[in-house]
Backbone as ProteinMPNN parsed JSONL, in Angstrom:
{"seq_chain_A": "XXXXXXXXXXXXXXXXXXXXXXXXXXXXXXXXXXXXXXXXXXXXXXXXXXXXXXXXXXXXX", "coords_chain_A": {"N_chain_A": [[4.231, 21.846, 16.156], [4.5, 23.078, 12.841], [1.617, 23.28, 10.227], [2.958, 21.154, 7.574], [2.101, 20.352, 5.291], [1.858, 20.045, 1.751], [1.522, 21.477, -1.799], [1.248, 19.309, -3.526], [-1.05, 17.235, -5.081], [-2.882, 14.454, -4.948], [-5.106, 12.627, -6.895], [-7.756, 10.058, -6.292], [-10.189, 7.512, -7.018], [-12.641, 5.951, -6.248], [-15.272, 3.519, -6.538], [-17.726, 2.645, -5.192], [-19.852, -0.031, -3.532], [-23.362, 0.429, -2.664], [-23.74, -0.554, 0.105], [-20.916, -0.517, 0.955], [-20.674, 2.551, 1.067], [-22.405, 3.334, 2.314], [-21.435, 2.273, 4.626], [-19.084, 4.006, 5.281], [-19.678, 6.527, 5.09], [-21.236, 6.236, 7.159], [-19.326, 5.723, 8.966], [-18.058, 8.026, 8.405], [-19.361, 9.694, 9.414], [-19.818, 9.015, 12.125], [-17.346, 9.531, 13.388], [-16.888, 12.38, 12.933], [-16.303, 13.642, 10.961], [-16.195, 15.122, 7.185], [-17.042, 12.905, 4.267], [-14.559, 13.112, 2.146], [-12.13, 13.773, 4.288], [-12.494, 12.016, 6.344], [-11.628, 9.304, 4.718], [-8.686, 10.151, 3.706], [-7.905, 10.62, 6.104], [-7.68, 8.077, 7.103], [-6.769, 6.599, 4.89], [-3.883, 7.374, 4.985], [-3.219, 7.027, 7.721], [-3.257, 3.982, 6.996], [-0.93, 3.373, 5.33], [0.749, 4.237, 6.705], [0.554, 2.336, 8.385], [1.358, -0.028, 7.429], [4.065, 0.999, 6.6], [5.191, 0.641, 8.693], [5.329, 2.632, 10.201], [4.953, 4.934, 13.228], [1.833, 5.584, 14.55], [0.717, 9.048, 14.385], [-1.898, 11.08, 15.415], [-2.041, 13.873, 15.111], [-0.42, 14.705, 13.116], [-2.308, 13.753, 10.754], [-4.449, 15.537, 10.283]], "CA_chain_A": [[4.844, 21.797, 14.85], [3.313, 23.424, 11.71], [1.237, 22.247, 9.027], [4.025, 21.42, 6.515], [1.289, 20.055, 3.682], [3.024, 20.851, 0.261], [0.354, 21.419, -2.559], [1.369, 17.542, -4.197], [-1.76, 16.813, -5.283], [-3.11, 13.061, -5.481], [-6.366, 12.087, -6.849], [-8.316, 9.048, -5.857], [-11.315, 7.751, -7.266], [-13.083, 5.217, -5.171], [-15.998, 3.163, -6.489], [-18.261, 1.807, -3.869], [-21.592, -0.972, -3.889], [-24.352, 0.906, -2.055], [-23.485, -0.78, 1.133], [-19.919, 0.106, 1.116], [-21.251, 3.805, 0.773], [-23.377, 3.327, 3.647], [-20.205, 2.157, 5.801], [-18.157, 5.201, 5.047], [-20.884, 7.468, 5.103], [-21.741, 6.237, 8.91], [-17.726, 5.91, 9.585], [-17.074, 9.799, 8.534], [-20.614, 10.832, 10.244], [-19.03, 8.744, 13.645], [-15.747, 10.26, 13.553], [-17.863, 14.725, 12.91], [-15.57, 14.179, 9.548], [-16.417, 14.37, 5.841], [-16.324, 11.148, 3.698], [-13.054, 13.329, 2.254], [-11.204, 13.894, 5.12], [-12.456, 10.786, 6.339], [-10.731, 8.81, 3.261], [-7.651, 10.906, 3.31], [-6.983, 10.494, 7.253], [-7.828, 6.553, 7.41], [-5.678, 6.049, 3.996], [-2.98, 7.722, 5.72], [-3.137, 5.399, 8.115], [-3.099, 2.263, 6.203], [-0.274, 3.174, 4.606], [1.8, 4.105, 7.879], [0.71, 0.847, 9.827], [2.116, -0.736, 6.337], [5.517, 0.922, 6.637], [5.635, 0.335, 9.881], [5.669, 4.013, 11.369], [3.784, 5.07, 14.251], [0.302, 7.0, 13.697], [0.293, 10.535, 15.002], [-2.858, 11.593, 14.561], [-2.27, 15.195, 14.787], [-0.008, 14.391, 11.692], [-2.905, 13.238, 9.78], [-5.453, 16.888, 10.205]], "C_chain_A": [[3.862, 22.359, 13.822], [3.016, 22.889, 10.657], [2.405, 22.048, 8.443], [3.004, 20.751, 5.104], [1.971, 20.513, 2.83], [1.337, 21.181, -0.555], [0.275, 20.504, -3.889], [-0.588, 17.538, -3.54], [-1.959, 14.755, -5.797], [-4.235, 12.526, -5.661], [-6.615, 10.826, -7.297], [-9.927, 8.845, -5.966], [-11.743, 6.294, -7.009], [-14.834, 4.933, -5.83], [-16.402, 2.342, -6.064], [-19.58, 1.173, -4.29], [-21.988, 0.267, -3.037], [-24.282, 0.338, -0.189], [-22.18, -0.746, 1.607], [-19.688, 1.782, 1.083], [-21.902, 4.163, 1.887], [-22.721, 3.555, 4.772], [-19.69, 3.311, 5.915], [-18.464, 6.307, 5.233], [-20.999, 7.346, 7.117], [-20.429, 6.362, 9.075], [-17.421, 7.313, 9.917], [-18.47, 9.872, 9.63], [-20.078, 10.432, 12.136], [-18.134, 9.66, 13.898], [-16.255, 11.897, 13.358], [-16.638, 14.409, 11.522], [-16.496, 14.329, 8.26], [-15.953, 13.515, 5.841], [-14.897, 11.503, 3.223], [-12.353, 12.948, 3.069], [-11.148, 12.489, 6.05], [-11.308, 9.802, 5.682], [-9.216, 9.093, 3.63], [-7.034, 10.314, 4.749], [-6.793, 9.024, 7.483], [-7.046, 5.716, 6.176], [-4.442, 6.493, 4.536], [-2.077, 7.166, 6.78], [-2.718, 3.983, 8.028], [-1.481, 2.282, 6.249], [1.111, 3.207, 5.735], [2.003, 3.3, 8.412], [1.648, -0.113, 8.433], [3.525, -0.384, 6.547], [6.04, 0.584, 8.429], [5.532, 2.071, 10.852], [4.261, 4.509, 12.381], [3.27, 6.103, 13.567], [0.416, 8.294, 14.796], [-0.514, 11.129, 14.625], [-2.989, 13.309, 14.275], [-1.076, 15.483, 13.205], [-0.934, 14.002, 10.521], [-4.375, 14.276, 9.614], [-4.844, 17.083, 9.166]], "O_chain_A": [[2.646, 22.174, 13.887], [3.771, 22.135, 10.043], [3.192, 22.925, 8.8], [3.457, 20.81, 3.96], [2.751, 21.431, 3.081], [0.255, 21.118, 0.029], [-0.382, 20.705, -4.911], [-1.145, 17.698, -2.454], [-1.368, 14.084, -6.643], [-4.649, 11.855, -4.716], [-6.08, 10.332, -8.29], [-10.776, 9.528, -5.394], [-11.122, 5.429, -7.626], [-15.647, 5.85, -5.714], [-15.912, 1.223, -6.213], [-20.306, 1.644, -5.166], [-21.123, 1.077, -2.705], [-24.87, 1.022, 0.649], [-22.12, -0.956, 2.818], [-18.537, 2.219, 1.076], [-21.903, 5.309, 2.335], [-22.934, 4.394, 5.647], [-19.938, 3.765, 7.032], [-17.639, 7.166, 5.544], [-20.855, 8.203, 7.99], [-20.234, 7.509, 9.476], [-16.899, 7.81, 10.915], [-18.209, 10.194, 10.789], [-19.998, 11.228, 13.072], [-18.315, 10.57, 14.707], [-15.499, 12.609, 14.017], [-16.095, 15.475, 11.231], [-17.542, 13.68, 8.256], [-15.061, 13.025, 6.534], [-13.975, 10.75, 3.537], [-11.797, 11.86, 2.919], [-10.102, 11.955, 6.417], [-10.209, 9.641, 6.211], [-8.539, 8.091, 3.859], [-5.977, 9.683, 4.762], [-5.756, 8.685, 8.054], [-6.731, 4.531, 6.287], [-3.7, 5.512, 4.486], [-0.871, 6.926, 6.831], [-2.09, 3.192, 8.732], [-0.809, 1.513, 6.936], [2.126, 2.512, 5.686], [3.07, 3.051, 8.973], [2.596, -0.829, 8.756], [4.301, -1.329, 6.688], [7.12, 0.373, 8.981], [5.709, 2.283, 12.051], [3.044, 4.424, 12.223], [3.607, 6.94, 12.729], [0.124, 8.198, 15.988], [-0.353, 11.817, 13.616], [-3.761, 13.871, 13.498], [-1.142, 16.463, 12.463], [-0.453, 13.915, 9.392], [-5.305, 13.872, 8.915], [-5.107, 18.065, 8.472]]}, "name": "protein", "num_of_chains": 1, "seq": "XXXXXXXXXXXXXXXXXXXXXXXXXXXXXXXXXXXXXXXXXXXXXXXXXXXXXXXXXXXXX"}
């Protein structure tokens, strides 16, 4: 299937302690992501296990 991304923009501004910075920081560096794409694919997430719909992660590149 192909990307279908639109260019809906949504910005998100995320202030973290120094040890919540740390987490996120080691999370994306685990996962070979940026802290972006990081963020973006693991809010993505949230919000699916919230409605209930299954995660496809090649839905969330």
């Amino acid at each position: 299937m192909a990307n279908q991304r639109t260019n809906r923009k949504v910005k998100l501004q995320v202030w973290l302690n120094l040890e919540e910075h740390q987490l996120l920081s080691q999370a994306a560096t685990e996962t070979g992501q940026g802290m972006s794409s990081y963020v973006r694919s693991t809010v993505l997430k949230a919000i699916k296990a919230d409605l209930g719909v299954s995660v496809d992660n090649r839905s969330n590149q």
